[in-house]
PDB file of C-alpha atoms in Angstrom:
ATOM      1  CA  ASN A   1     -63.412 118.964  12.182  1.00  0.00           C
ATOM      2  CA  ALA A   2     -66.734 119.961  13.716  1.00  0.00           C
ATOM      3  CA  GLY A   3     -68.252 116.571  12.857  1.00  0.00           C
ATOM      4  CA  VAL A   4     -72.041 116.556  12.574  1.00  0.00           C
ATOM      5  CA  THR A   5     -73.741 119.755  13.683  1.00  0.00           C
ATOM      6  CA  GLN A   6     -77.439 120.358  14.197  1.00  0.00           C
ATOM      7  CA  THR A   7     -79.440 123.511  14.773  1.00  0.00           C
ATOM      8  CA  PRO A   8     -81.438 124.464  16.685  1.00  0.00           C
ATOM      9  CA  LYS A   9     -80.866 122.490  19.891  1.00  0.00           C
ATOM     10  CA  PHE A  10     -84.378 123.175  21.135  1.00  0.00           C
ATOM     11  CA  GLN A  11     -87.558 124.267  19.381  1.00  0.00           C
ATOM     12  CA  VAL A  12     -91.193 124.746  20.367  1.00  0.00           C
ATOM     13  CA  LEU A  13     -93.809 124.903  17.628  1.00  0.00           C
ATOM     14  CA  LYS A  14     -97.539 125.295  17.500  1.00  0.00           C
ATOM     15  CA  THR A  15     -99.624 122.759  15.628  1.00  0.00           C
ATOM     16  CA  GLY A  16     -99.659 123.586  11.933  1.00  0.00           C
ATOM     17  CA  GLN A  17     -96.428 125.567  11.883  1.00  0.00           C
ATOM     18  CA  SER A  18     -93.597 124.556   9.591  1.00  0.00           C
ATOM     19  CA  MET A  19     -89.880 124.641  10.198  1.00  0.00           C
ATOM     20  CA  THR A  20     -86.562 123.250   9.021  1.00  0.00           C
ATOM     21  CA  LEU A  21     -84.075 121.381  11.148  1.00  0.00           C
ATOM     22  CA  GLN A  22     -80.557 121.949   9.919  1.00  0.00           C
ATOM     23  CA  CYS A  23     -77.835 119.317   9.694  1.00  0.00           C
ATOM     24  CA  ALA A  24     -74.318 119.733   8.358  1.00  0.00           C
ATOM     25  CA  GLN A  25     -71.189 117.579   8.326  1.00  0.00           C
ATOM     26  CA  ASP A  26     -67.634 118.448   7.346  1.00  0.00           C
ATOM     27  CA  MET A  27     -66.276 114.925   6.936  1.00  0.00           C
ATOM     28  CA  ASN A  28     -67.181 114.552   3.251  1.00  0.00           C
ATOM     29  CA  HIS A  29     -69.520 111.686   4.082  1.00  0.00           C
ATOM     30  CA  GLU A  30     -71.792 110.481   1.325  1.00  0.00           C
ATOM     31  CA  TYR A  31     -74.439 108.875   3.506  1.00  0.00           C
ATOM     32  CA  MET A  32     -76.631 111.049   5.717  1.00  0.00           C
ATOM     33  CA  SER A  33     -79.797 110.247   7.584  1.00  0.00           C
ATOM     34  CA  TRP A  34     -82.390 111.599   9.979  1.00  0.00           C
ATOM     35  CA  TYR A  35     -83.752 109.682  12.951  1.00  0.00           C
ATOM     36  CA  ARG A  36     -86.294 110.441  15.598  1.00  0.00           C
ATOM     37  CA  GLN A  37     -86.071 109.123  19.126  1.00  0.00           C
ATOM     38  CA  ASP A  38     -89.104 108.892  21.353  1.00  0.00           C
ATOM     39  CA  PRO A  39     -88.975 108.217  25.109  1.00  0.00           C
ATOM     40  CA  GLY A  40     -87.880 104.694  25.971  1.00  0.00           C
ATOM     41  CA  MET A  41     -87.376 103.776  22.353  1.00  0.00           C
ATOM     42  CA  GLY A  42     -84.572 103.322  19.942  1.00  0.00           C
ATOM     43  CA  LEU A  43     -84.037 105.495  16.898  1.00  0.00           C
ATOM     44  CA  ARG A  44     -86.324 105.266  13.892  1.00  0.00           C
ATOM     45  CA  LEU A  45     -85.212 106.267  10.423  1.00  0.00           C
ATOM     46  CA  ILE A  46     -87.149 109.148   8.838  1.00  0.00           C
ATOM     47  CA  HIS A  47     -85.253 109.862   5.596  1.00  0.00           C
ATOM     48  CA  TYR A  48     -81.804 109.180   4.269  1.00  0.00           C
ATOM     49  CA  SER A  49     -79.521 110.128   1.414  1.00  0.00           C
ATOM     50  CA  VAL A  50     -76.750 108.113  -0.234  1.00  0.00           C
ATOM     51  CA  GLY A  51     -75.288 111.169  -1.924  1.00  0.00           C
ATOM     52  CA  ALA A  52     -75.968 114.681  -3.160  1.00  0.00           C
ATOM     53  CA  GLY A  53     -79.179 114.814  -5.174  1.00  0.00           C
ATOM     54  CA  ILE A  54     -80.430 111.435  -3.915  1.00  0.00           C
ATOM     55  CA  THR A  55     -82.905 110.978  -1.072  1.00  0.00           C
ATOM     56  CA  ASP A  56     -85.224 108.196  -0.029  1.00  0.00           C
ATOM     57  CA  GLN A  57     -87.781 107.436   2.631  1.00  0.00           C
ATOM     58  CA  GLY A  58     -87.087 105.601   5.841  1.00  0.00           C
ATOM     59  CA  GLU A  59     -89.485 103.922   8.242  1.00  0.00           C
ATOM     60  CA  VAL A  60     -91.466 106.982   9.364  1.00  0.00           C
ATOM     61  CA  PRO A  61     -91.333 109.590   6.549  1.00  0.00           C
ATOM     62  CA  ASN A  62     -94.863 111.005   6.749  1.00  0.00           C
ATOM     63  CA  GLY A  63     -94.947 114.691   7.581  1.00  0.00           C
ATOM     64  CA  TYR A  64     -91.294 115.277   6.721  1.00  0.00           C
ATOM     65  CA  ASN A  65     -89.397 116.338   3.609  1.00  0.00           C
ATOM     66  CA  VAL A  66     -85.681 116.355   2.888  1.00  0.00           C
ATOM     67  CA  SER A  67     -83.349 117.540   0.186  1.00  0.00           C
ATOM     68  CA  ARG A  68     -79.632 117.040  -0.465  1.00  0.00           C
ATOM     69  CA  SER A  69     -78.308 119.765  -2.713  1.00  0.00           C
ATOM     70  CA  THR A  70     -74.757 119.509  -1.343  1.00  0.00           C
ATOM     71  CA  THR A  71     -72.686 116.763   0.248  1.00  0.00           C
ATOM     72  CA  GLU A  72     -72.433 118.759   3.471  1.00  0.00           C
ATOM     73  CA  ASP A  73     -76.043 119.682   4.216  1.00  0.00           C
ATOM     74  CA  PHE A  74     -79.149 117.597   4.782  1.00  0.00           C
ATOM     75  CA  PRO A  75     -82.065 119.690   6.130  1.00  0.00           C
ATOM     76  CA  LEU A  76     -85.255 118.132   7.454  1.00  0.00           C
ATOM     77  CA  ARG A  77     -88.488 120.030   6.893  1.00  0.00           C
ATOM     78  CA  LEU A  78     -91.641 119.658   8.936  1.00  0.00           C
ATOM     79  CA  LEU A  79     -94.463 120.686   6.648  1.00  0.00           C
ATOM     80  CA  SER A  80     -97.261 121.152   9.185  1.00  0.00           C
ATOM     81  CA  ALA A  81     -96.192 120.281  12.702  1.00  0.00           C
ATOM     82  CA  ALA A  82     -98.325 117.914  14.762  1.00  0.00           C
ATOM     83  CA  PRO A  83     -98.051 116.930  18.452  1.00  0.00           C
ATOM     84  CA  SER A  84     -97.092 113.417  17.331  1.00  0.00           C
ATOM     85  CA  GLN A  85     -93.881 114.912  15.964  1.00  0.00           C
ATOM     86  CA  THR A  86     -92.728 115.899  19.430  1.00  0.00           C
ATOM     87  CA  SER A  87     -89.450 114.033  19.693  1.00  0.00           C
ATOM     88  CA  VAL A  88     -85.689 114.306  19.677  1.00  0.00           C
ATOM     89  CA  TYR A  89     -84.258 114.372  16.170  1.00  0.00           C
ATOM     90  CA  PHE A  90     -80.807 113.126  15.313  1.00  0.00           C
ATOM     91  CA  CYS A  91     -78.887 113.579  12.121  1.00  0.00           C
ATOM     92  CA  ALA A  92     -76.139 111.103  11.254  1.00  0.00           C
ATOM     93  CA  SER A  93     -73.542 110.660   8.542  1.00  0.00           C
ATOM     94  CA  SER A  94     -71.104 108.005   7.441  1.00  0.00           C
ATOM     95  CA  TYR A  95     -68.854 106.923   4.626  1.00  0.00           C
ATOM     96  CA  GLY A  96     -70.603 104.726   2.094  1.00  0.00           C
ATOM     97  CA  GLN A  97     -68.927 101.682   0.688  1.00  0.00           C
ATOM     98  CA  GLY A  98     -71.436  99.884  -1.402  1.00  0.00           C
ATOM     99  CA  ARG A  99     -74.059  98.439   0.859  1.00  0.00           C
ATOM    100  CA  LEU A 100     -72.103  98.867   4.053  1.00  0.00           C
ATOM    101  CA  ILE A 101     -72.814 101.922   6.152  1.00  0.00           C
ATOM    102  CA  ASN A 102     -69.814 101.555   8.412  1.00  0.00           C
ATOM    103  CA  GLU A 103     -69.666 103.756  11.471  1.00  0.00           C
ATOM    104  CA  GLN A 104     -72.343 106.425  11.685  1.00  0.00           C
ATOM    105  CA  PHE A 105     -71.522 109.705  13.386  1.00  0.00           C
ATOM    106  CA  PHE A 106     -74.450 111.343  15.149  1.00  0.00           C
ATOM    107  CA  GLY A 107     -75.136 114.980  15.812  1.00  0.00           C
ATOM    108  CA  PRO A 108     -76.119 116.268  19.277  1.00  0.00           C
ATOM    109  CA  GLY A 109     -79.825 116.257  18.501  1.00  0.00           C
ATOM    110  CA  THR A 110     -82.699 118.737  18.278  1.00  0.00           C
ATOM    111  CA  ARG A 111     -85.390 118.515  20.921  1.00  0.00           C
ATOM    112  CA  LEU A 112     -88.695 119.491  19.329  1.00  0.00           C
ATOM    113  CA  THR A 113     -91.961 120.108  21.149  1.00  0.00           C
ATOM    114  CA  VAL A 114     -95.205 120.656  19.244  1.00  0.00           C
ATOM    115  CA  LEU A 115     -98.034 122.165  21.232  1.00  0.00           C
TER     116      LEU A 115
ATOM    117  CA  GLY B   1     -89.931  90.907  10.281  1.00  0.00           C
ATOM    118  CA  GLU B   2     -87.280  93.330  11.320  1.00  0.00           C
ATOM    119  CA  ASN B   3     -86.832  93.424  15.020  1.00  0.00           C
ATOM    120  CA  VAL B   4     -83.856  94.182  17.101  1.00  0.00           C
ATOM    121  CA  GLY B   5     -84.568  93.869  20.764  1.00  0.00           C
ATOM    122  CA  LEU B   6     -82.890  93.554  24.090  1.00  0.00           C
ATOM    123  CA  HIS B   7     -83.408  90.931  26.741  1.00  0.00           C
ATOM    124  CA  LEU B   8     -83.162  93.393  29.644  1.00  0.00           C
ATOM    125  CA  PRO B   9     -84.250  97.024  29.657  1.00  0.00           C
ATOM    126  CA  THR B  10     -82.062  97.879  32.678  1.00  0.00           C
ATOM    127  CA  LEU B  11     -78.837  96.525  34.095  1.00  0.00           C
ATOM    128  CA  SER B  12     -77.230  97.494  37.360  1.00  0.00           C
ATOM    129  CA  VAL B  13     -73.660  96.434  38.152  1.00  0.00           C
ATOM    130  CA  GLN B  14     -71.047  97.136  40.764  1.00  0.00           C
ATOM    131  CA  GLU B  15     -68.164  99.352  39.816  1.00  0.00           C
ATOM    132  CA  GLY B  16     -65.274  97.189  38.728  1.00  0.00           C
ATOM    133  CA  ASP B  17     -67.430  94.250  37.696  1.00  0.00           C
ATOM    134  CA  ASN B  18     -67.905  93.137  34.119  1.00  0.00           C
ATOM    135  CA  SER B  19     -71.141  94.047  32.327  1.00  0.00           C
ATOM    136  CA  ILE B  20     -72.883  92.003  29.671  1.00  0.00           C
ATOM    137  CA  ILE B  21     -75.618  93.556  27.565  1.00  0.00           C
ATOM    138  CA  ASN B  22     -77.569  91.259  25.274  1.00  0.00           C
ATOM    139  CA  CYS B  23     -79.397  91.832  22.026  1.00  0.00           C
ATOM    140  CA  ALA B  24     -81.522  89.620  19.784  1.00  0.00           C
ATOM    141  CA  TYR B  25     -82.145  90.246  16.121  1.00  0.00           C
ATOM    142  CA  SER B  26     -84.499  88.568  13.699  1.00  0.00           C
ATOM    143  CA  ASN B  27     -83.157  89.422  10.240  1.00  0.00           C
ATOM    144  CA  SER B  28     -80.884  86.549   9.269  1.00  0.00           C
ATOM    145  CA  ALA B  29     -79.677  88.534   6.235  1.00  0.00           C
ATOM    146  CA  SER B  30     -78.117  91.240   8.416  1.00  0.00           C
ATOM    147  CA  ASP B  31     -74.365  91.269   7.976  1.00  0.00           C
ATOM    148  CA  TYR B  32     -73.204  94.197  10.054  1.00  0.00           C
ATOM    149  CA  PHE B  33     -73.931  95.126  13.645  1.00  0.00           C
ATOM    150  CA  ILE B  34     -73.043  98.120  15.768  1.00  0.00           C
ATOM    151  CA  TRP B  35     -73.193  98.947  19.446  1.00  0.00           C
ATOM    152  CA  TYR B  36     -73.860 102.539  20.437  1.00  0.00           C
ATOM    153  CA  LYS B  37     -73.636 104.311  23.779  1.00  0.00           C
ATOM    154  CA  GLN B  38     -75.949 107.216  24.488  1.00  0.00           C
ATOM    155  CA  GLU B  39     -75.403 109.463  27.464  1.00  0.00           C
ATOM    156  CA  SER B  40     -78.165 111.704  28.709  1.00  0.00           C
ATOM    157  CA  GLY B  41     -78.815 114.634  26.403  1.00  0.00           C
ATOM    158  CA  LYS B  42     -76.356 113.475  23.762  1.00  0.00           C
ATOM    159  CA  GLY B  43     -76.438 111.668  20.473  1.00  0.00           C
ATOM    160  CA  PRO B  44     -75.471 108.000  20.167  1.00  0.00           C
ATOM    161  CA  GLN B  45     -71.753 107.353  20.158  1.00  0.00           C
ATOM    162  CA  PHE B  46     -70.173 104.474  18.286  1.00  0.00           C
ATOM    163  CA  ILE B  47     -68.571 101.852  20.544  1.00  0.00           C
ATOM    164  CA  ILE B  48     -67.736  98.847  18.429  1.00  0.00           C
ATOM    165  CA  ASP B  49     -68.962  97.012  15.364  1.00  0.00           C
ATOM    166  CA  ILE B  50     -68.791  93.506  13.971  1.00  0.00           C
ATOM    167  CA  ARG B  51     -69.412  91.948  10.591  1.00  0.00           C
ATOM    168  CA  SER B  52     -71.210  88.681  10.136  1.00  0.00           C
ATOM    169  CA  ASN B  53     -68.048  86.858   9.055  1.00  0.00           C
ATOM    170  CA  MET B  54     -66.725  87.258  12.598  1.00  0.00           C
ATOM    171  CA  ASP B  55     -67.803  85.763  15.916  1.00  0.00           C
ATOM    172  CA  LYS B  56     -65.911  88.082  18.201  1.00  0.00           C
ATOM    173  CA  ARG B  57     -64.277  91.449  18.131  1.00  0.00           C
ATOM    174  CA  GLN B  58     -62.412  93.243  20.866  1.00  0.00           C
ATOM    175  CA  GLY B  59     -61.851  96.889  21.543  1.00  0.00           C
ATOM    176  CA  GLN B  60     -60.590  98.794  24.511  1.00  0.00           C
ATOM    177  CA  ARG B  61     -62.411  97.229  27.519  1.00  0.00           C
ATOM    178  CA  VAL B  62     -65.248  96.118  25.235  1.00  0.00           C
ATOM    179  CA  THR B  63     -65.920  92.885  23.393  1.00  0.00           C
ATOM    180  CA  VAL B  64     -68.748  92.118  21.022  1.00  0.00           C
ATOM    181  CA  LEU B  65     -69.851  88.539  20.453  1.00  0.00           C
ATOM    182  CA  LEU B  66     -72.031  87.461  17.562  1.00  0.00           C
ATOM    183  CA  ASN B  67     -73.895  84.152  17.466  1.00  0.00           C
ATOM    184  CA  LYS B  68     -75.522  83.891  14.070  1.00  0.00           C
ATOM    185  CA  THR B  69     -77.059  80.516  14.825  1.00  0.00           C
ATOM    186  CA  VAL B  70     -79.386  81.968  17.426  1.00  0.00           C
ATOM    187  CA  LYS B  71     -79.235  85.547  16.089  1.00  0.00           C
ATOM    188  CA  HIS B  72     -77.810  86.946  19.273  1.00  0.00           C
ATOM    189  CA  LEU B  73     -75.396  89.782  19.911  1.00  0.00           C
ATOM    190  CA  SER B  74     -73.769  90.773  23.172  1.00  0.00           C
ATOM    191  CA  LEU B  75     -71.596  93.597  24.430  1.00  0.00           C
ATOM    192  CA  GLN B  76     -69.194  92.901  27.252  1.00  0.00           C
ATOM    193  CA  ILE B  77     -67.663  95.778  29.186  1.00  0.00           C
ATOM    194  CA  ALA B  78     -64.715  94.894  31.382  1.00  0.00           C
ATOM    195  CA  ALA B  79     -64.104  96.555  34.748  1.00  0.00           C
ATOM    196  CA  THR B  80     -67.151  98.796  34.519  1.00  0.00           C
ATOM    197  CA  GLN B  81     -66.552 102.408  35.483  1.00  0.00           C
ATOM    198  CA  PRO B  82     -68.961 105.210  36.477  1.00  0.00           C
ATOM    199  CA  GLY B  83     -68.419 106.774  33.059  1.00  0.00           C
ATOM    200  CA  ASP B  84     -69.974 103.699  31.477  1.00  0.00           C
ATOM    201  CA  SER B  85     -73.394 104.687  32.806  1.00  0.00           C
ATOM    202  CA  ALA B  86     -75.562 105.229  29.743  1.00  0.00           C
ATOM    203  CA  VAL B  87     -78.137 103.624  27.495  1.00  0.00           C
ATOM    204  CA  TYR B  88     -76.646 101.069  25.132  1.00  0.00           C
ATOM    205  CA  PHE B  89     -78.218 100.278  21.776  1.00  0.00           C
ATOM    206  CA  CYS B  90     -77.504  97.508  19.368  1.00  0.00           C
ATOM    207  CA  ALA B  91     -78.255  98.121  15.713  1.00  0.00           C
ATOM    208  CA  GLU B  92     -78.219  95.940  12.626  1.00  0.00           C
ATOM    209  CA  ASN B  93     -77.527  97.127   9.118  1.00  0.00           C
ATOM    210  CA  ILE B  94     -79.919  96.001   6.413  1.00  0.00           C
ATOM    211  CA  LEU B  95     -80.666  96.917   2.840  1.00  0.00           C
ATOM    212  CA  TRP B  96     -83.512  99.373   2.539  1.00  0.00           C
ATOM    213  CA  GLY B  97     -85.361 101.373  -0.036  1.00  0.00           C
ATOM    214  CA  LEU B  98     -84.788 102.005  -3.700  1.00  0.00           C
ATOM    215  CA  SER B  99     -81.529 103.951  -3.875  1.00  0.00           C
ATOM    216  CA  GLU B 100     -78.510 101.904  -4.880  1.00  0.00           C
ATOM    217  CA  GLY B 101     -76.372 101.320  -1.851  1.00  0.00           C
ATOM    218  CA  ALA B 102     -79.189 102.280   0.476  1.00  0.00           C
ATOM    219  CA  GLN B 103     -79.005 100.802   3.906  1.00  0.00           C
ATOM    220  CA  LYS B 104     -80.547 101.511   7.233  1.00  0.00           C
ATOM    221  CA  LEU B 105     -79.786 100.750  10.820  1.00  0.00           C
ATOM    222  CA  VAL B 106     -82.513  99.057  12.812  1.00  0.00           C
ATOM    223  CA  PHE B 107     -82.076  99.950  16.470  1.00  0.00           C
ATOM    224  CA  GLY B 108     -83.117  98.016  19.519  1.00  0.00           C
ATOM    225  CA  GLN B 109     -84.940  99.745  22.338  1.00  0.00           C
ATOM    226  CA  GLY B 110     -81.824 100.107  24.461  1.00  0.00           C
ATOM    227  CA  THR B 111     -80.538  98.929  27.839  1.00  0.00           C
ATOM    228  CA  ARG B 112     -79.854 101.387  30.604  1.00  0.00           C
ATOM    229  CA  LEU B 113     -76.651 100.530  32.420  1.00  0.00           C
ATOM    230  CA  THR B 114     -76.221 101.938  35.925  1.00  0.00           C
ATOM    231  CA  ILE B 115     -73.084 101.587  38.001  1.00  0.00           C
ATOM    232  CA  ASN B 116     -73.247 101.112  41.745  1.00  0.00           C
ATOM    233  CA  PRO B 117     -70.283 102.471  43.721  1.00  0.00           C
TER     234      PRO B 117
END
């Protein structure tokens, strides 16, 4: 299994540009999520999905959209990039058993810089 | 409010010594906790977890202790090795949002563990 994969690894955008960060997992996990990590801080939840066709907002959703058309893929879209979105983005997935996340598997991250 | 924090932002230990990383949480309804290790340039890696019906759980060279009375979590690493150098995060699992079954992990800020030879 490849686990959780993310592309691209690095990206530089200009303010106002849009782009999509890709995330895929091959473990048949129902629960997927996107986090951002800023220097010296822990991870903050952007959006999450408890299954195909279901998404919901996390702590810091503004400026981002997600969709979950398949179990495997969970792309994150930046609508109009801003310097405040410069960060490292992590995608994660896990089995879902009711309200318990259980172990989350993280991807390698995408380092995004917005100029 | 929701707050998962760490008592110490950095910890330096001698190789071979035991390391103890502490974490405080404020949500008394949290029932599941995880410790993650993050090496430079990589995503967080699961180390060990514990549910609120337990006080202690042991893994390979690691032990997690949970004190629900004072809402405190700790990670103990035995015989610390150079490969243990990383940032360690505690996270608590709480219900979140509108979707049935929705949960989120609230992460602490992390403790950087450095190993002295």
